Coordinates of C-alpha atoms in Angstrom, one line a residue:
X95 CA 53.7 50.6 80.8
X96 CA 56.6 48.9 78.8
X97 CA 57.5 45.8 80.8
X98 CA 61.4 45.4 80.5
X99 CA 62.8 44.8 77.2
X100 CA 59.2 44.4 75.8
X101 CA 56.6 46.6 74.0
X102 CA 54.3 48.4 75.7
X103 CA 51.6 46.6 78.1
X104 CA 48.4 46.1 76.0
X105 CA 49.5 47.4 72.9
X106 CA 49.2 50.6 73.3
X107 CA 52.1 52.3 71.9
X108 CA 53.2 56.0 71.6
X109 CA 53.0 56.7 68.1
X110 CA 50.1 59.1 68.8
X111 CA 52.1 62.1 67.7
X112 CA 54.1 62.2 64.6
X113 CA 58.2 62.8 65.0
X114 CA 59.5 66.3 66.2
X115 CA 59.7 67.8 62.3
X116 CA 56.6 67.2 61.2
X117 CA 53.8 69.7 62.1
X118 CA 50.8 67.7 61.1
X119 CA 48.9 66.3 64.3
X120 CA 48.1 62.5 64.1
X121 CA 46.0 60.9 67.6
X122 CA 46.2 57.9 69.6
X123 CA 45.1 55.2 67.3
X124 CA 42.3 53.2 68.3
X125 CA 40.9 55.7 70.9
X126 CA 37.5 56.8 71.4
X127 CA 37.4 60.7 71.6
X128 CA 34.7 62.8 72.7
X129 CA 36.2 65.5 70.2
X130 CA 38.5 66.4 67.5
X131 CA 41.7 67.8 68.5
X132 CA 42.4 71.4 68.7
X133 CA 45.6 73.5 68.6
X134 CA 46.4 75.9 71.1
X135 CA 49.4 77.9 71.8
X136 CA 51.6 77.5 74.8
X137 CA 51.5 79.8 77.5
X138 CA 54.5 81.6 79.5
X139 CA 55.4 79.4 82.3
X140 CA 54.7 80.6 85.4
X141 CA 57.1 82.4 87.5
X142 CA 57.8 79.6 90.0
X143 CA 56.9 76.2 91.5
X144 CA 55.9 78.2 94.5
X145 CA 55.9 77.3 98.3
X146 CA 57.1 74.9 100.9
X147 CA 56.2 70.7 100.5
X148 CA 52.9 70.6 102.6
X149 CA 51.7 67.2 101.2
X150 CA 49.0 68.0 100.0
X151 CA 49.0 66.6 96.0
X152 CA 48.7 63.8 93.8
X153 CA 51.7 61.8 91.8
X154 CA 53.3 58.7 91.5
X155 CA 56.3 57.2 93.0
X156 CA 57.7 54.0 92.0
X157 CA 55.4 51.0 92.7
X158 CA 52.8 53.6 92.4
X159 CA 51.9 56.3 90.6
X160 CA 50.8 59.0 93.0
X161 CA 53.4 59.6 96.2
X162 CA 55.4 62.3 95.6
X163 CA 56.9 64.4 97.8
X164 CA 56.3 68.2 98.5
X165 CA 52.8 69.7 97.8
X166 CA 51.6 71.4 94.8
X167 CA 53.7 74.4 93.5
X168 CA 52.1 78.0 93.7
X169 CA 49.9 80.0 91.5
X170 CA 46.5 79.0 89.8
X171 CA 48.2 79.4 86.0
X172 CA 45.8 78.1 83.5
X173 CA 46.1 76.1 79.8
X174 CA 43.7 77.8 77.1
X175 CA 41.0 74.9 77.3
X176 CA 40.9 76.1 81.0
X177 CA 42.7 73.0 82.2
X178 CA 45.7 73.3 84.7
X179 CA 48.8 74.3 83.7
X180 CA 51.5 71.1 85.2
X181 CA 51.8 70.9 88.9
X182 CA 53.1 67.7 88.9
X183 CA 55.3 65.4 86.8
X184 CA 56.4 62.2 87.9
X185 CA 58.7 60.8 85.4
X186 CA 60.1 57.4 85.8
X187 CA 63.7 57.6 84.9
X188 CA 64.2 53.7 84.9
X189 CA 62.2 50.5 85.3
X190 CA 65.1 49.1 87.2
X191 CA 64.1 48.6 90.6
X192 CA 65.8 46.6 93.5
X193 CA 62.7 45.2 95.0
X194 CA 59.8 43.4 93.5
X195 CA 56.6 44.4 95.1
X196 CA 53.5 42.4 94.1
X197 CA 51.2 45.5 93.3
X198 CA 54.2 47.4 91.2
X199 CA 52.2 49.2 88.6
X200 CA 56.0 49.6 86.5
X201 CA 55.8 45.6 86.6
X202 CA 59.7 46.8 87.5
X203 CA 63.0 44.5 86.8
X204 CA 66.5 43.7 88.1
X205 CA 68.3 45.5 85.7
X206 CA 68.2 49.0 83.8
X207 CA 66.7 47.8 80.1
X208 CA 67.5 49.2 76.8
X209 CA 66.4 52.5 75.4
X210 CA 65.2 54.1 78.5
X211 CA 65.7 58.5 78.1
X212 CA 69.4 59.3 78.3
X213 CA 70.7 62.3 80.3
X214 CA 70.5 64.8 77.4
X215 CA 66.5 63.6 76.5
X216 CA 66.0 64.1 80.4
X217 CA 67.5 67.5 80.0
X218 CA 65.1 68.4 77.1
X219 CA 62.4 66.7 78.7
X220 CA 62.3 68.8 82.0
X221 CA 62.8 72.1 79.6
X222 CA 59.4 71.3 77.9
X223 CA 57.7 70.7 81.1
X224 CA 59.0 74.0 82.0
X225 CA 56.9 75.7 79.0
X226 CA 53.6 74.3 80.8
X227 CA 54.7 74.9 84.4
X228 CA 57.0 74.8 86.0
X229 CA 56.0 72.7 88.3
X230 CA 57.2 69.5 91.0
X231 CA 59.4 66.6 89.2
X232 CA 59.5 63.6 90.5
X233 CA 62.0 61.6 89.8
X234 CA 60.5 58.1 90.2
X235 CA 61.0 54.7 89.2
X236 CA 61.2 51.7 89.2
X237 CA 64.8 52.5 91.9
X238 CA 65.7 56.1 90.4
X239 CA 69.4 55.9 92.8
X240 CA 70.5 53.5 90.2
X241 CA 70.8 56.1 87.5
X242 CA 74.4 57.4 88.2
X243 CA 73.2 60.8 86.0
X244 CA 70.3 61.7 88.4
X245 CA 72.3 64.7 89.9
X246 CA 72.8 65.8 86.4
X247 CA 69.1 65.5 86.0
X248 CA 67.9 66.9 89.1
X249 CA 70.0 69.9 88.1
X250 CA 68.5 70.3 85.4
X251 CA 65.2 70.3 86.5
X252 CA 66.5 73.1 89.1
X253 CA 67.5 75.1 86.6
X254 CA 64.3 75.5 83.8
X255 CA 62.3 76.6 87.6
X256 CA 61.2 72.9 88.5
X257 CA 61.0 71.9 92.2
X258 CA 62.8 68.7 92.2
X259 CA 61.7 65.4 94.7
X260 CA 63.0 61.6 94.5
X261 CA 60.7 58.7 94.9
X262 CA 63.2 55.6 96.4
X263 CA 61.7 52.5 97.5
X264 CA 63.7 51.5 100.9
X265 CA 66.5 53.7 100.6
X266 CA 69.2 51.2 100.3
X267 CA 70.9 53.2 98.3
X268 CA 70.7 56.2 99.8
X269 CA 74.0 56.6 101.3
X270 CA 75.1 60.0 103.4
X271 CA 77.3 60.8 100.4
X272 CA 74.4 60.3 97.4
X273 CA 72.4 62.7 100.2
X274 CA 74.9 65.1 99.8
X275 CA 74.9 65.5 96.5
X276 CA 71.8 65.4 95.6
X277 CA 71.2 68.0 98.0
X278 CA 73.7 70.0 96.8
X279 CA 71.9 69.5 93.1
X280 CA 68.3 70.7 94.3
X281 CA 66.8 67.4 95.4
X282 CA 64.1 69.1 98.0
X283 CA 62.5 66.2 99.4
X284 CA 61.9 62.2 99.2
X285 CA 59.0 59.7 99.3
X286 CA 59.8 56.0 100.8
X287 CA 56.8 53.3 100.7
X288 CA 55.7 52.0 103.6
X289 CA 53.1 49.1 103.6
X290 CA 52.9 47.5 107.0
X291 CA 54.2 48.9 111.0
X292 CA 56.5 45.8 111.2
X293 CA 59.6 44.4 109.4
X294 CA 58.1 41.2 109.2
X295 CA 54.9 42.7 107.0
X296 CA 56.8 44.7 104.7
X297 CA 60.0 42.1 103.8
X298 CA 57.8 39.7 103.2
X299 CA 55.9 42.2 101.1
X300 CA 58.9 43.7 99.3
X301 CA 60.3 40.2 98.6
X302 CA 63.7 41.1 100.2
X303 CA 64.3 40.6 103.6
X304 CA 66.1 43.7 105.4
X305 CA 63.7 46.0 103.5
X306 CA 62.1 47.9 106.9
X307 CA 65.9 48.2 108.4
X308 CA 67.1 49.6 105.6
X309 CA 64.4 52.0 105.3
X310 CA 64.5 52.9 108.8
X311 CA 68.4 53.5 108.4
X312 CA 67.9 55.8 105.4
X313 CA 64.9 58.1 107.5
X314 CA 67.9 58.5 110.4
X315 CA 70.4 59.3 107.5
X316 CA 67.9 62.0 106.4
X317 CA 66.8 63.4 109.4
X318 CA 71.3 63.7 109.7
X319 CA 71.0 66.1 106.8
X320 CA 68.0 68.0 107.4
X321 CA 66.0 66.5 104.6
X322 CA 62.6 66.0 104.3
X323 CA 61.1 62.7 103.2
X324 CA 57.5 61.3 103.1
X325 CA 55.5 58.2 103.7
X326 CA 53.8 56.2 101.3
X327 CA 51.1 53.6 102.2
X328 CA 48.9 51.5 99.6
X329 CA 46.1 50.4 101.3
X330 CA 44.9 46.6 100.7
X331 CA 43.7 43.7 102.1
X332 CA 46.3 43.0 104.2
X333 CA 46.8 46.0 106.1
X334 CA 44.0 47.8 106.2
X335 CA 42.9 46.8 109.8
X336 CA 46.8 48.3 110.8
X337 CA 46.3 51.6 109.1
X338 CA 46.6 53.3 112.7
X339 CA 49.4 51.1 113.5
X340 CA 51.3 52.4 110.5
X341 CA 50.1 56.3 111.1
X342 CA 51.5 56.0 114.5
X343 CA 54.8 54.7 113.2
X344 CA 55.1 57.3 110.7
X345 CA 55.0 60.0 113.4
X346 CA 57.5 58.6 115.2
X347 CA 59.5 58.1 112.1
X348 CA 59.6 62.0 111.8
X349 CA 58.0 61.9 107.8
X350 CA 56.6 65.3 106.7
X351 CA 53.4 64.0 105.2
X352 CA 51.7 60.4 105.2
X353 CA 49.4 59.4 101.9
X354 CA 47.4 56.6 101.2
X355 CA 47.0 54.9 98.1
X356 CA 44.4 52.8 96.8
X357 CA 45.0 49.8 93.9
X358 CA 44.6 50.1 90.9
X359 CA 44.1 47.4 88.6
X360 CA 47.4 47.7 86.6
X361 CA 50.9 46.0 86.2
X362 CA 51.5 43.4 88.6
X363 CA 48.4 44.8 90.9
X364 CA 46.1 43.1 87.7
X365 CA 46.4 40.1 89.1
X366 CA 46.6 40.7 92.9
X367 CA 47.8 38.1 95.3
X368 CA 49.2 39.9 98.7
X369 CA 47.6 43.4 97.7
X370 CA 44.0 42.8 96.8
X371 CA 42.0 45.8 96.9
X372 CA 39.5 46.2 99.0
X373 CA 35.6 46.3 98.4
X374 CA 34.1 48.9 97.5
X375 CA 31.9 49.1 101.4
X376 CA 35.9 49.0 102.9
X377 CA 37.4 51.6 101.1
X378 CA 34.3 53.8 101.9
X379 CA 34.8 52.7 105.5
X380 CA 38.9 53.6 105.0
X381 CA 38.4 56.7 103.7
X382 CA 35.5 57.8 106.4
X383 CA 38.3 56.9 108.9
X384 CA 40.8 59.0 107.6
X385 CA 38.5 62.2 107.3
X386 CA 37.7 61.7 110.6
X387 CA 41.5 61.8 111.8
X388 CA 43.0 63.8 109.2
X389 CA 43.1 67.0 111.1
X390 CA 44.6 65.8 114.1
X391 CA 46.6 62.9 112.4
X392 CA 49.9 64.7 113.5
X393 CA 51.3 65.1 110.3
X394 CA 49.7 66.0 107.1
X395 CA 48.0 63.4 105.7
X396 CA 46.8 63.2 101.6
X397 CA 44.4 60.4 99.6
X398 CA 45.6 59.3 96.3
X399 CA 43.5 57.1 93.6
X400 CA 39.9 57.7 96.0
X401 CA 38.8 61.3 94.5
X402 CA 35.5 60.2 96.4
X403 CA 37.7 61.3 99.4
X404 CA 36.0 64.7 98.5
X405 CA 32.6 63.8 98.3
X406 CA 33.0 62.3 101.8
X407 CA 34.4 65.3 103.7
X408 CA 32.0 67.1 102.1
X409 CA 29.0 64.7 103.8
X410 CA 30.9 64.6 107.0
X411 CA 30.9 68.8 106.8
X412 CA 34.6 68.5 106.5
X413 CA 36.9 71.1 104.4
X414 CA 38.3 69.9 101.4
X415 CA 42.1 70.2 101.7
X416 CA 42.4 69.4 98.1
X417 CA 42.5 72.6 95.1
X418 CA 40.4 71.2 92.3
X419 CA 39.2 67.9 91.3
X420 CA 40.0 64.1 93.2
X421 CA 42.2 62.9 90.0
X422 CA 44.6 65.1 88.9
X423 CA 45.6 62.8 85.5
X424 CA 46.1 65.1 82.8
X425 CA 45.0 67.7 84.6
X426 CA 47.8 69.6 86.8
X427 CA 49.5 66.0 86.7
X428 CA 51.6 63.5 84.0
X429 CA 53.8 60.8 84.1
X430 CA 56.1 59.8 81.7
X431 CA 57.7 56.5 81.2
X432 CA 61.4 55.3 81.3
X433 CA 61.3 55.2 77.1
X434 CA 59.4 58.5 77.1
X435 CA 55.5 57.6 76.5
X436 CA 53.3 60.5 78.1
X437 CA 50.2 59.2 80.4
X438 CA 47.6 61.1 82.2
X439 CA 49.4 59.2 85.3
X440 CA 51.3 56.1 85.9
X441 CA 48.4 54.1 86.5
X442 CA 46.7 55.5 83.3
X443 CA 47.7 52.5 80.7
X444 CA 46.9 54.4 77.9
X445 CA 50.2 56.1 76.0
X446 CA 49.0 59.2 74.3
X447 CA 52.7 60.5 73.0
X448 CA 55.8 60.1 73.3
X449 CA 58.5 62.6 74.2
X450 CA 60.9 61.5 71.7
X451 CA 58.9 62.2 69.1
X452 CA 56.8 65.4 69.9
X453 CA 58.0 67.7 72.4
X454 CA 56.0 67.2 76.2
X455 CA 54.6 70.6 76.4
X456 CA 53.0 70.1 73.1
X457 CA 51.3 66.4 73.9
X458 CA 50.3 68.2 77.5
X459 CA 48.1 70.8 75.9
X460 CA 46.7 68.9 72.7
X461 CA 46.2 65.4 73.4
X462 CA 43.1 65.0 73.0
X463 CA 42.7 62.3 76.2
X464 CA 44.0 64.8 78.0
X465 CA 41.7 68.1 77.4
X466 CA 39.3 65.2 77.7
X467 CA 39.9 64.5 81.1
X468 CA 39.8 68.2 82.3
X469 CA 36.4 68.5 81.1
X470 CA 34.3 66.7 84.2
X471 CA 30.8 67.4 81.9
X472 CA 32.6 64.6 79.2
X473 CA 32.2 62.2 81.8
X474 CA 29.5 59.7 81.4
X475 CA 27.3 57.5 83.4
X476 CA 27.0 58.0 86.7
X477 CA 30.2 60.0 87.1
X478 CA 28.6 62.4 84.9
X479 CA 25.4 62.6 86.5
X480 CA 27.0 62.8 90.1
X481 CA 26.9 66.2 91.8
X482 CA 30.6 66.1 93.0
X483 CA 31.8 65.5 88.9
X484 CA 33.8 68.6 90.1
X485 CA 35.3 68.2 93.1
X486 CA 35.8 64.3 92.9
X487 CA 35.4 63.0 89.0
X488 CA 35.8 59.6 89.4
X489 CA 39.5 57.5 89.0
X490 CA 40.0 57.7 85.4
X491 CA 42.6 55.2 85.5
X492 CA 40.2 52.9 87.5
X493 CA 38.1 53.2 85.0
X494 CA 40.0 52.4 82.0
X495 CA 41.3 49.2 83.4
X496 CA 38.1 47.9 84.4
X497 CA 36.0 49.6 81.7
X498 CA 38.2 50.3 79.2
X499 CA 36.6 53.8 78.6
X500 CA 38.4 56.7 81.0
X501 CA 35.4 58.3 81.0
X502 CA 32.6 56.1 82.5
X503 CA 32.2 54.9 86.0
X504 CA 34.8 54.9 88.8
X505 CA 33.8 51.5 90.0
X506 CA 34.7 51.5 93.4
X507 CA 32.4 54.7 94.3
X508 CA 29.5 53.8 96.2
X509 CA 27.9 57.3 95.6
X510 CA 24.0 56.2 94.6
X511 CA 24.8 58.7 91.1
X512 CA 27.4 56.3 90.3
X513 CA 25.2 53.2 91.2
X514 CA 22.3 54.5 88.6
X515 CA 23.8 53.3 85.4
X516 CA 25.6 50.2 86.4

């Protein structure tokens, strides 16, 4: 993730694919891949993004990547490498953002930097996804409200098929009038991110006091116009023990769908002070609780960055409310940046392309890290020996940023096969 005005964060860059003319394919330097790239042609995009917002997905709204709203678009349209054709793109239009969270994976900033992707690279952008979807956009940030185009954008998206969703952070900005028009340009549904039940917990959290009012206000201005929004809650340290505290509030706050996050080691979240993650015993503990409540949770309720969530139900003899594996990245989901590098998902720090260079559809069907990742027998280590490699596959991103290899160990699983080669 480029921090603002800077290169990219750990040197990775997106010079992966060559510019838009050339028809050579050059990879990620300095990658290790499990195989040689191979070409394959695109195929039709489906016929729609299918269905109501149920809730039940994977993405990435501002501070984090995962949180979007609606659930995953219809149809079971595969890629020729048998991967999944894009569900899901969160795209963060700006790294602008008005608060200043401490586990921010955008590392986000006051003010809008240079060279992030103008209206008419949005445009083009949202009719490439098109080509391997269509599927849910999610227009993230960073604050997306402080791009004065996103109507523009989210009419675009409309247009080439997409379902189109905004991730905001408190709403602020969210007036009755901005409501109206992005209704009236296809905007379908907003996330908000919620970290603690009081407004004590989460200004202090945000960094700005008047965060939870303001947030509050927005819901009420929603529920006005018959719009859907979601909650988003990262779990951590220091709410973990109010997790049914917040659930309860959610309910009464009317959201469509509550989902849980879990940190990943990545932008400001690398160096945790308020939002340390949890050990590895807790989450386990966190996400036995929410199995165990999930069905009569009063709302829909989806775990994001825990793909062991799976391998849980399935010891508790609970259905898995999830189609296909834990982690979605680069499979069925992809984020892309505010200067147009494509990742598996936000939290993914790995650029393998960017958009400017080599149309999206393209780098979502070759990239090598990505027909990597929707192979669960590349894994390796105990992820590859586990039995629930398919329904659960480890956090990839996890990985990287501990391991540096996406395709080794998830190393928050407790799962014994994941113990055995540690």
């Amino acid at each position: 993730m480029s921090r603002c005005g800077a290169g990219p964060r750990g040197g990775h860059t997106g010079g992966g694919f060559p510019s838009r003319p050339t028809r050579g394919r050059k990879w990620a330097a300095g990658v290790r891949m499990a195989h040689p790239p191979r070409t394959h042609p695109g195929g039709r995009p489906s016929s729609h993004p299918g269905g109501q917002s149920d809730g039940r997905h994977d993405g990435q709204p501002a501070s984090h990547p995962g949180g979007h709203p609606g659930g995953h678009p219809g149809g079971d349209g595969l890629l020729p490498d048998g991967g999944r054709r894009l569900q899901l793109l969160a795209w963060e239009t700006t790294q602008a953002c008005t608060l200043a969270c401490p586990h921010c994976r955008a590392d986000a900033c006051p003010s809008r930097p240079a060279g992030e992707l103008t209206t008419d690279e949005g445009r083009r952008l949202l009719a490439e996804a098109a080509r391997v979807g269509p599927g849910i956009i999610i227009l993230s940030g960073g604050e997306p409200l402080l791009r004065d185009d996103l109507e523009d954008l989210a009419v675009a998206g409309t247009a080439a098929g997409h379902t189109v969703v905004v991730a905001t952070n408190d709403g602020l900005l969210l007036t009755r009038e901005r409501i109206a028009s992005l209704q009236r340009a296809g905007v379908r549904r907003y996330s908000f991110s919620v970290h603690f039940p009081d407004e004590e917990g989460q200004d202090e959290f945000t960094a700005r006091p008047g965060t939870m009012r303001a947030t509050r206000e927005a819901f009420a201005r929603l529920r006005e116009a018959g719009v859907g929004f979601q909650i988003n809650t990262t779990v951590m340290r220091g709410n973990a023990e109010r997790l049914e505290e917040i659930r309860r509030l959610v309910v009464d706050l009317g959201a469509a769908a509550w989902h849980l996050f879990f940190v990943v080691p990545t932008g400001r979240a690398s160096t945790p002070p308020r939002s340390a993650p949890l050990t590895d015993a807790e989450i386990e503990k966190v996400l036995r609780w929410a199995a165990g409540i999930e069905a009569s949770a009063g709302l829909p309720m989806k775990v994001t960055c825990a793909p062991q969530y799976a391998r849980i139900k399935a010891e508790m003899g609970l259905k898995n409310t999830q189609r296909g594996r834990g982690c979605m990245a680069g499979d069925g989901f992809a984020f892309v940046s505010s200067m147009g590098e494509v990742k598996p998902c936000g939290y993914f720090d790995l650029s393998v392309g960017n958009v400017r260079q080599t149309p999206f559809d393209v780098i979502y069907r070759e990239a090598p890290v990505f027909r990597d990742l929707r192979q669960p027998d590349r894994l390796e280590g105990g992820c590859g020996a586990c039995a629930f490699r398919k329904v659960c596959g480890g956090c990839r991103a996890r990985s990287l940023a501990v391991s540096g290899h996406y395709l080794g160990d998830d190393p928050h699983c407790t799962y014994p096969a994941s113990q055995q080669k540690k």
